[in-house]
Coordinates of C-alpha atoms and ligand atoms in Angstrom, one line a residue:
M1 CA 0.0 -0.2 0.3
T2 CA 1.6 3.3 -0.7
E3 CA 1.1 5.8 2.3
P4 CA 0.4 9.4 1.0
Q5 CA 2.5 11.7 1.7
W6 CA 1.8 14.7 3.7
L7 CA 2.8 18.2 3.3
E8 CA 1.6 19.9 6.6
A9 CA 1.4 23.8 7.3
W10 CA 4.5 24.7 9.8
T11 CA 2.7 27.4 12.5
A12 CA 3.5 30.6 12.9
E13 CA 5.3 30.3 16.0
D14 CA 7.5 27.8 13.7
G15 CA 8.3 29.7 11.1
A16 CA 9.0 33.1 12.6
R17 CA 11.1 31.3 14.9
R18 CA 13.5 29.5 11.9
V19 CA 13.8 33.3 9.5
D20 CA 15.2 34.7 12.8
E21 CA 17.3 32.4 13.4
L22 CA 18.4 31.8 9.7
F23 CA 19.0 35.3 9.8
T24 CA 20.7 36.3 13.2
R25 CA 23.8 33.3 11.7
S26 CA 24.1 35.5 8.1
F27 CA 23.7 38.9 9.3
D28 CA 24.9 39.0 12.9
G29 CA 22.5 40.2 15.0
P30 CA 18.5 40.5 15.3
P31 CA 15.9 41.0 12.0
E32 CA 13.8 44.4 13.2
G33 CA 10.9 41.7 12.7
V34 CA 10.0 38.9 10.6
W35 CA 6.7 38.6 8.5
S36 CA 4.8 35.9 6.6
A37 CA 2.2 35.7 3.5
P38 CA 1.1 32.3 2.3
G39 CA 0.6 31.2 -0.7
R40 CA -2.6 30.4 -2.3
V41 CA -4.4 28.3 -4.3
N42 CA -7.5 29.6 -6.8
L43 CA -10.6 27.6 -6.9
I44 CA -11.6 28.5 -10.3
G45 CA -11.3 30.9 -13.0
E46 CA -8.4 29.9 -14.6
H47 CA -6.4 31.6 -17.1
T48 CA -9.4 34.2 -17.5
D49 CA -7.2 37.5 -14.7
Y50 CA -5.5 38.3 -18.3
N51 CA -8.8 38.3 -19.8
A52 CA -10.6 41.4 -17.1
G53 CA -12.2 37.9 -16.1
L54 CA -13.2 37.0 -12.5
C55 CA -10.9 34.1 -10.2
L56 CA -11.9 32.7 -7.0
P57 CA -9.3 32.2 -4.7
T58 CA -8.5 31.7 -1.2
A59 CA -5.4 31.6 0.7
L60 CA -3.0 28.8 1.9
P61 CA -1.5 27.4 5.2
H62 CA 1.3 27.6 4.5
R63 CA 3.5 29.9 4.3
T64 CA 6.9 32.2 3.2
Y65 CA 8.2 34.1 6.1
I66 CA 10.8 36.5 6.0
A67 CA 12.9 38.1 8.7
L68 CA 14.1 41.2 7.7
R69 CA 16.9 44.7 8.9
P70 CA 16.5 48.3 7.6
R71 CA 20.6 49.4 6.2
E72 CA 22.4 52.2 6.1
D73 CA 23.3 52.1 2.8
D74 CA 20.6 51.2 -0.4
Q75 CA 22.2 47.3 -0.5
V76 CA 19.7 44.0 -0.2
R77 CA 21.7 41.4 1.0
L78 CA 19.2 38.2 1.4
V79 CA 19.5 34.2 2.3
S80 CA 17.1 31.9 2.3
A81 CA 16.6 28.0 3.3
Q82 CA 15.3 27.1 0.0
A83 CA 18.9 28.5 -1.5
E84 CA 22.1 28.8 -2.7
G85 CA 24.4 31.6 -1.3
V86 CA 24.5 35.5 0.1
W87 CA 21.6 37.0 -3.0
E88 CA 23.2 40.8 -2.9
A89 CA 22.7 43.6 -5.0
R90 CA 22.5 47.6 -4.9
L91 CA 18.6 49.6 -4.7
S92 CA 19.6 51.5 -7.1
D93 CA 21.3 49.2 -9.8
V94 CA 18.0 46.9 -9.7
A95 CA 16.1 47.7 -13.2
P96 CA 14.4 46.2 -15.1
G97 CA 16.7 42.7 -17.4
A98 CA 19.2 44.3 -15.3
V99 CA 19.3 41.7 -11.7
R100 CA 18.5 37.5 -11.4
G101 CA 17.9 35.0 -9.6
W102 CA 15.2 34.5 -6.8
G103 CA 16.7 37.8 -5.1
A104 CA 14.3 39.5 -7.8
Y105 CA 11.1 38.2 -6.5
V106 CA 12.9 40.5 -3.3
A107 CA 14.7 42.9 -4.8
G108 CA 12.1 43.7 -7.4
V109 CA 9.4 44.6 -5.1
A110 CA 11.1 47.3 -2.9
W111 CA 12.0 49.0 -6.6
A112 CA 8.0 48.1 -7.6
L113 CA 7.5 50.4 -4.5
A114 CA 9.9 53.4 -4.8
E115 CA 8.9 53.6 -8.3
A116 CA 6.2 54.2 -6.6
G117 CA 7.1 57.3 -4.6
H118 CA 8.3 55.7 -1.9
K119 CA 11.1 55.9 0.3
I120 CA 12.5 52.7 0.1
G121 CA 16.4 51.7 1.6
G122 CA 18.7 48.8 1.5
F123 CA 18.1 46.3 3.5
D124 CA 19.3 42.0 5.0
A125 CA 16.7 39.5 5.0
A126 CA 16.7 35.9 5.6
V127 CA 13.6 34.2 3.9
D128 CA 12.1 30.3 4.9
S129 CA 9.2 28.5 3.4
C130 CA 7.1 25.4 3.3
V131 CA 5.0 26.9 0.4
P132 CA 6.6 24.2 -2.6
F133 CA 7.7 25.3 -5.1
G134 CA 6.8 25.7 -8.7
A135 CA 3.5 23.4 -7.2
G136 CA 0.8 26.0 -9.3
L137 CA 0.4 27.4 -5.0
S138 CA 2.9 30.8 -5.9
S139 CA 5.6 30.5 -3.8
S140 CA 6.0 33.3 -5.9
A141 CA 4.1 35.4 -4.9
A142 CA 4.0 34.5 -1.5
L143 CA 7.2 36.1 -1.6
E144 CA 7.2 39.0 -2.7
A145 CA 4.2 39.3 -0.3
A146 CA 6.6 39.1 2.8
A147 CA 8.3 40.9 1.3
A148 CA 6.9 43.9 0.6
V149 CA 4.5 43.5 3.8
A150 CA 8.6 43.2 4.8
L151 CA 9.1 46.3 3.2
D152 CA 5.7 48.9 4.0
A153 CA 6.0 48.0 7.8
V154 CA 9.9 48.7 8.7
A155 CA 9.7 52.6 5.7
G156 CA 6.8 52.9 8.2
L157 CA 3.7 53.2 4.4
G158 CA 1.1 51.8 6.6
L159 CA -0.6 50.2 2.7
A160 CA -0.8 46.6 5.0
A161 CA -3.5 48.4 7.5
S162 CA -5.8 48.5 5.0
D163 CA -7.3 47.0 2.1
A164 CA -6.8 49.9 -0.4
G165 CA -2.8 49.3 0.8
R166 CA -3.4 46.0 0.1
A167 CA -4.2 46.4 -3.2
E168 CA -1.0 48.8 -3.8
L169 CA 1.7 46.3 -2.6
V170 CA -0.4 43.9 -4.7
E171 CA 0.4 46.7 -7.5
A172 CA 4.1 46.6 -6.8
S173 CA 4.3 42.6 -5.8
R174 CA 2.7 42.1 -9.2
R175 CA 5.1 44.6 -11.4
A176 CA 8.1 42.7 -9.4
E177 CA 7.0 39.6 -11.1
N178 CA 6.5 41.1 -14.1
E179 CA 9.2 44.1 -14.8
I180 CA 12.3 42.5 -12.4
A181 CA 12.0 38.8 -12.1
G182 CA 10.3 38.5 -15.8
A183 CA 7.7 36.4 -15.4
P184 CA 4.3 37.6 -17.3
T185 CA 1.5 37.1 -14.0
G186 CA -1.5 38.1 -14.2
G187 CA -2.1 39.4 -10.6
L188 CA -4.2 36.9 -9.3
D189 CA -1.6 35.7 -7.1
Q190 CA -0.7 39.0 -5.7
S191 CA -4.1 39.5 -5.0
A192 CA -4.8 36.2 -3.4
S193 CA -2.1 36.6 -0.6
L194 CA -2.8 39.9 0.5
R195 CA -6.0 40.2 0.0
C196 CA -7.2 37.0 1.3
R197 CA -8.8 36.2 5.0
E198 CA -9.9 34.1 7.2
G199 CA -12.7 31.5 6.2
Y200 CA -12.5 33.4 3.1
A201 CA -12.5 33.5 -0.7
L202 CA -12.0 36.2 -2.7
L203 CA -13.9 36.7 -5.4
L204 CA -10.9 38.6 -7.9
D205 CA -12.5 40.8 -11.1
F206 CA -10.1 41.8 -13.4
R207 CA -11.3 44.5 -15.0
P208 CA -9.3 47.5 -15.6
G209 CA -10.0 50.9 -13.3
L210 CA -12.2 48.5 -10.4
N211 CA -11.2 50.3 -7.2
P212 CA -9.8 48.1 -4.5
L213 CA -13.6 47.4 -3.2
E214 CA -14.9 46.3 -6.7
S215 CA -11.9 44.8 -7.8
G216 CA -11.5 42.5 -4.4
V217 CA -14.7 41.2 -2.8
P218 CA -14.5 38.6 0.3
V219 CA -16.6 36.1 -0.1
P220 CA -17.8 33.1 3.5
F221 CA -16.1 30.5 2.2
D222 CA -17.1 28.2 5.4
L223 CA -16.4 24.0 4.3
A224 CA -15.8 22.8 7.8
T225 CA -19.5 23.8 9.3
A226 CA -19.8 22.0 5.8
G227 CA -18.3 18.8 7.1
L228 CA -15.6 19.6 3.6
T229 CA -12.3 20.1 3.0
L230 CA -10.1 21.2 0.4
L231 CA -7.7 18.6 -0.8
V232 CA -4.4 20.3 -3.0
V233 CA -2.5 17.4 -4.3
D234 CA 1.1 19.0 -5.8
T235 CA 2.1 16.5 -9.4
R236 CA 5.3 17.4 -8.6
A237 CA 5.0 16.6 -12.2
E238 CA 8.0 19.5 -14.5
H239 CA 6.7 19.8 -17.7
S240 CA 9.4 22.2 -18.8
H241 CA 7.4 24.3 -22.1
V242 CA 5.7 26.2 -19.4
D243 CA 6.5 29.3 -20.1
G244 CA 5.7 29.1 -23.6
E245 CA 2.5 27.6 -23.5
Y246 CA 1.0 30.8 -21.3
G247 CA 2.6 33.4 -23.8
A248 CA 1.0 31.6 -26.3
R249 CA -2.9 31.0 -24.8
R250 CA -1.8 34.8 -23.9
A251 CA -1.3 36.2 -27.3
T252 CA -4.5 34.2 -28.3
C253 CA -6.8 35.2 -26.7
E254 CA -5.4 39.4 -27.2
Q255 CA -5.8 38.1 -30.9
A256 CA -9.2 36.8 -29.8
A257 CA -10.4 40.3 -28.5
K258 CA -9.1 41.7 -31.2
L259 CA -10.8 40.9 -33.9
L260 CA -14.2 40.9 -32.2
G261 CA -13.3 44.3 -31.6
L262 CA -13.2 43.8 -27.6
D263 CA -10.8 45.2 -25.6
S264 CA -10.7 42.1 -23.1
L265 CA -13.3 38.5 -23.7
R266 CA -15.1 39.4 -20.7
E267 CA -16.9 42.0 -22.5
I268 CA -18.4 38.2 -24.3
A269 CA -19.5 36.7 -20.8
P270 CA -23.7 36.9 -20.5
T271 CA -23.4 37.0 -16.7
L272 CA -20.8 39.9 -17.1
G273 CA -23.6 41.4 -19.9
G274 CA -22.2 40.4 -22.4
M275 CA -22.4 39.8 -26.1
G276 CA -22.5 36.2 -25.6
I277 CA -20.6 33.7 -27.1
D278 CA -22.5 32.2 -30.0
R279 CA -22.2 35.1 -31.7
A280 CA -19.1 35.9 -31.1
L281 CA -17.9 32.7 -31.7
A282 CA -19.4 32.6 -35.6
E283 CA -17.3 36.0 -35.6
L284 CA -14.4 33.9 -35.3
E285 CA -15.8 31.5 -37.7
P286 CA -14.2 32.5 -40.9
H287 CA -10.8 33.9 -38.9
D288 CA -10.4 29.8 -37.2
P289 CA -9.7 27.4 -39.9
D290 CA -8.7 24.8 -37.2
G291 CA -11.4 26.3 -34.6
V292 CA -8.6 26.4 -31.8
L293 CA -9.6 30.4 -31.1
R294 CA -12.6 29.3 -30.6
R295 CA -11.7 26.8 -28.1
R296 CA -9.9 28.8 -26.9
V297 CA -12.0 31.8 -26.4
R298 CA -15.1 29.7 -24.8
H299 CA -13.1 27.9 -22.5
V300 CA -11.9 32.2 -20.6
V301 CA -16.3 32.9 -21.1
S302 CA -17.6 29.6 -19.8
E303 CA -15.0 29.6 -17.0
I304 CA -16.0 33.3 -16.1
D305 CA -19.4 32.7 -15.8
R306 CA -18.7 29.1 -13.9
T307 CA -16.3 31.3 -11.4
A308 CA -19.5 33.8 -11.5
R309 CA -22.4 31.2 -10.1
F310 CA -19.9 29.6 -7.9
A311 CA -19.0 32.2 -6.3
D312 CA -23.3 32.8 -5.7
L313 CA -23.7 29.7 -4.6
V314 CA -20.4 30.0 -2.1
R315 CA -22.3 33.5 -0.7
E316 CA -25.5 31.4 -0.2
G317 CA -24.1 28.8 1.8
R318 CA -24.0 25.9 -1.1
A319 CA -20.6 24.2 -1.3
A320 CA -21.8 20.9 -1.7
D321 CA -22.9 22.4 -4.2
V322 CA -19.9 23.2 -6.5
G323 CA -18.7 20.1 -7.5
P324 CA -19.9 19.7 -10.9
F325 CA -18.7 24.1 -11.9
M326 CA -14.6 21.8 -10.6
L327 CA -15.2 19.6 -12.8
A328 CA -16.8 21.7 -15.8
S329 CA -14.0 23.4 -15.2
H330 CA -11.1 21.2 -15.6
T331 CA -12.3 19.0 -18.2
S332 CA -12.8 23.4 -20.3
L333 CA -8.8 23.2 -19.1
R334 CA -8.2 20.1 -20.7
D335 CA -10.1 19.9 -24.0
D336 CA -10.2 23.6 -24.9
Y337 CA -8.0 25.4 -23.6
E338 CA -5.1 22.3 -23.7
V339 CA -3.6 22.8 -20.5
S340 CA -3.6 19.8 -18.1
C341 CA -1.6 16.8 -18.0
R342 CA -1.2 12.7 -18.0
E343 CA -0.4 14.1 -13.8
L344 CA -3.3 16.6 -13.5
D345 CA -6.2 13.9 -15.4
L346 CA -5.5 12.0 -13.1
V347 CA -6.1 13.3 -9.7
V348 CA -8.6 14.2 -10.5
D349 CA -9.9 11.4 -12.6
S350 CA -9.0 8.9 -9.2
A351 CA -10.3 11.7 -6.6
M352 CA -13.8 12.1 -8.3
A353 CA -13.3 8.2 -8.1
A354 CA -13.1 8.2 -4.5
G355 CA -16.2 9.9 -4.1
A356 CA -15.0 13.9 -4.3
L357 CA -17.7 16.1 -4.7
G358 CA -16.2 17.8 -7.1
A359 CA -11.9 18.1 -8.6
R360 CA -10.0 20.4 -11.2
M361 CA -6.6 21.3 -12.0
T362 CA -5.2 24.5 -10.7
G363 CA -2.6 27.0 -11.3
G364 CA -1.6 27.7 -15.2
G365 CA -1.6 24.0 -15.3
F366 CA 1.2 21.5 -17.4
G367 CA 1.9 19.8 -14.2
G368 CA 1.7 21.9 -11.5
S369 CA -1.7 21.3 -8.9
A370 CA -4.9 20.0 -8.3
I371 CA -7.5 20.4 -5.8
A372 CA -10.6 18.1 -4.8
L373 CA -13.3 19.2 -2.8
V374 CA -13.7 16.1 -0.4
R375 CA -16.5 15.4 2.0
L376 CA -14.3 15.5 5.8
A377 CA -14.3 11.7 6.9
D378 CA -13.5 11.4 3.0
V379 CA -10.0 12.8 3.0
D380 CA -7.6 9.8 4.1
M381 CA -9.5 7.9 2.3
V382 CA -9.2 10.4 -1.4
A383 CA -5.6 10.4 -0.9
Q384 CA -4.5 7.1 -0.3
V385 CA -6.1 6.5 -3.7
V386 CA -4.9 8.8 -5.4
A387 CA -1.0 8.4 -4.1
E388 CA -2.1 4.7 -5.4
A389 CA -3.3 5.5 -9.4
F390 CA 0.2 7.7 -8.9
A391 CA 2.3 4.5 -8.0
E392 CA 0.5 2.4 -10.1
A393 CA 1.3 4.5 -13.4
H394 CA 5.0 4.7 -12.0
L395 CA 4.6 8.7 -11.5
T396 CA 6.8 10.3 -9.8
P397 CA 5.0 10.6 -5.5
P398 CA 2.6 13.3 -5.3
A399 CA 2.2 15.5 -2.1
F400 CA -0.7 16.3 -0.4
L401 CA -1.6 19.5 1.3
L402 CA -5.1 20.5 3.2
A403 CA -6.8 23.7 2.2
P404 CA -8.7 25.6 5.0
P405 CA -9.0 29.9 3.8
S406 CA -6.1 31.2 5.6
A407 CA -5.3 34.4 6.5
P408 CA -3.4 37.2 4.2
A409 CA 0.5 38.7 4.2
A410 CA 1.0 40.5 7.6
Ligands
ADP1 P1 5.2 28.9 -7.9 O1 4.9 30.7 -7.9 O2 4.2 28.1 -8.6 O3 5.5 28.3 -6.7 P2 6.8 29.7 -10.3 O4 8.1 29.9 -10.8 O5 6.4 31.8 -10.0 O6 6.2 28.9 -9.2 O7 8.2 30.6 -8.7 C1 9.2 29.6 -8.1 C2 10.4 30.7 -7.9 O8 10.4 32.1 -6.6 C3 11.3 29.6 -7.5 O9 11.6 29.0 -8.6 C4 12.7 30.6 -6.2 O10 13.1 31.4 -7.3 C5 11.3 31.9 -6.1 N1 11.0 31.3 -5.0 C6 9.7 31.3 -4.4 N2 9.2 30.5 -2.8 C7 11.6 31.3 -2.6 C8 12.2 30.9 -1.4 N3 11.5 30.8 0.1 N4 13.5 31.2 -1.0 C9 13.6 31.5 -2.8 N5 13.4 31.4 -3.9 C10 11.8 31.6 -3.4
MG2 MG1 4.6 31.9 -9.3

């Protein structure tokens, strides 16, 4: 029998102790403080953020911890329990295309805050994390968000104290990832890590020009009372073409919107008052001999609608009824958007066979993680069945995480 491997979240005390010790060992003397930020899991709404659509993430109990101390000069020195050596740069040298390596995610936040007009000096920082890397659970956003709240505190900006201020930290974190680390992500991850709330999902609307109250609406997501839990399965699958495929999907969506004379594909979604999918597909047909364009559009538009309806059910306290939306989302991502893979499909199929109420891939796809909504009483059994399915298929054993909706960066 194959035992499922569980990835437990650290307690706040444990995480703080780890980075405090790492900092003190690396930089003589204690840090000024310790901050942390969660990874995230997206319940539904995949590949919708860059189409000005909707998505619905929650924060994980798994967090990235940072211990930080400001410096008198403009040097940045960083160590991580997950990386070798010391990452070093002068803040004045940080610019798009100018720095490499993992430190770009941290120094990039400092750069973006400075670009936004805040006075940010150099600092030393130590990082440690129980968020798995590259698992689609946003270890990169957890790192940025932890750095953002830490810099916010030591520079006395006060942005973390309000949701509107947090929206500014989201923007700085997103710019760090896009412009300094060079990863073209759409803002979902940073919003989730900085703006989710314990016990809530966050309905994000990426329509340009919305104020923070409109762009991120907390939706009570009480799974425990419903006798349910969210199981996350990190497939540990590695697929090398992820970035290229992501860029290609974005480009296709932009092309389709342009052909339709729209700013974004959200303008098609009927739940948001759009023209409706049938008319959009008919208009695209002459430009789309192989049907790829229409399948991509059908995913994005149907996913926006599913996200709106999923959020409505959750709001009504009907979390147990969202399973069919999760499955429909997975099918759409697999067949129309073509971003699933064998391992993600195997999690979904085996979890459903073991009695999950719903399951789907989460995150960008081509590996990473899948989620399953399961009854609390069934969770060990479902994990067992999934682990055995992977063993039978001779795949790398997956890792399992429990994901109650958790607290934001602090
Ligand atoms: P994901 O966000 O899905 O985990 P990404 O590729 O976006 O995957 O981000 C992973 C990258 O973020 C790592 O390769 C590393 O550069 C950086 N990173 C995240 N967490 C840490 C950490 N604790 N220490 C050092 N680097 C980290
Ligand atoms: Mg990431």
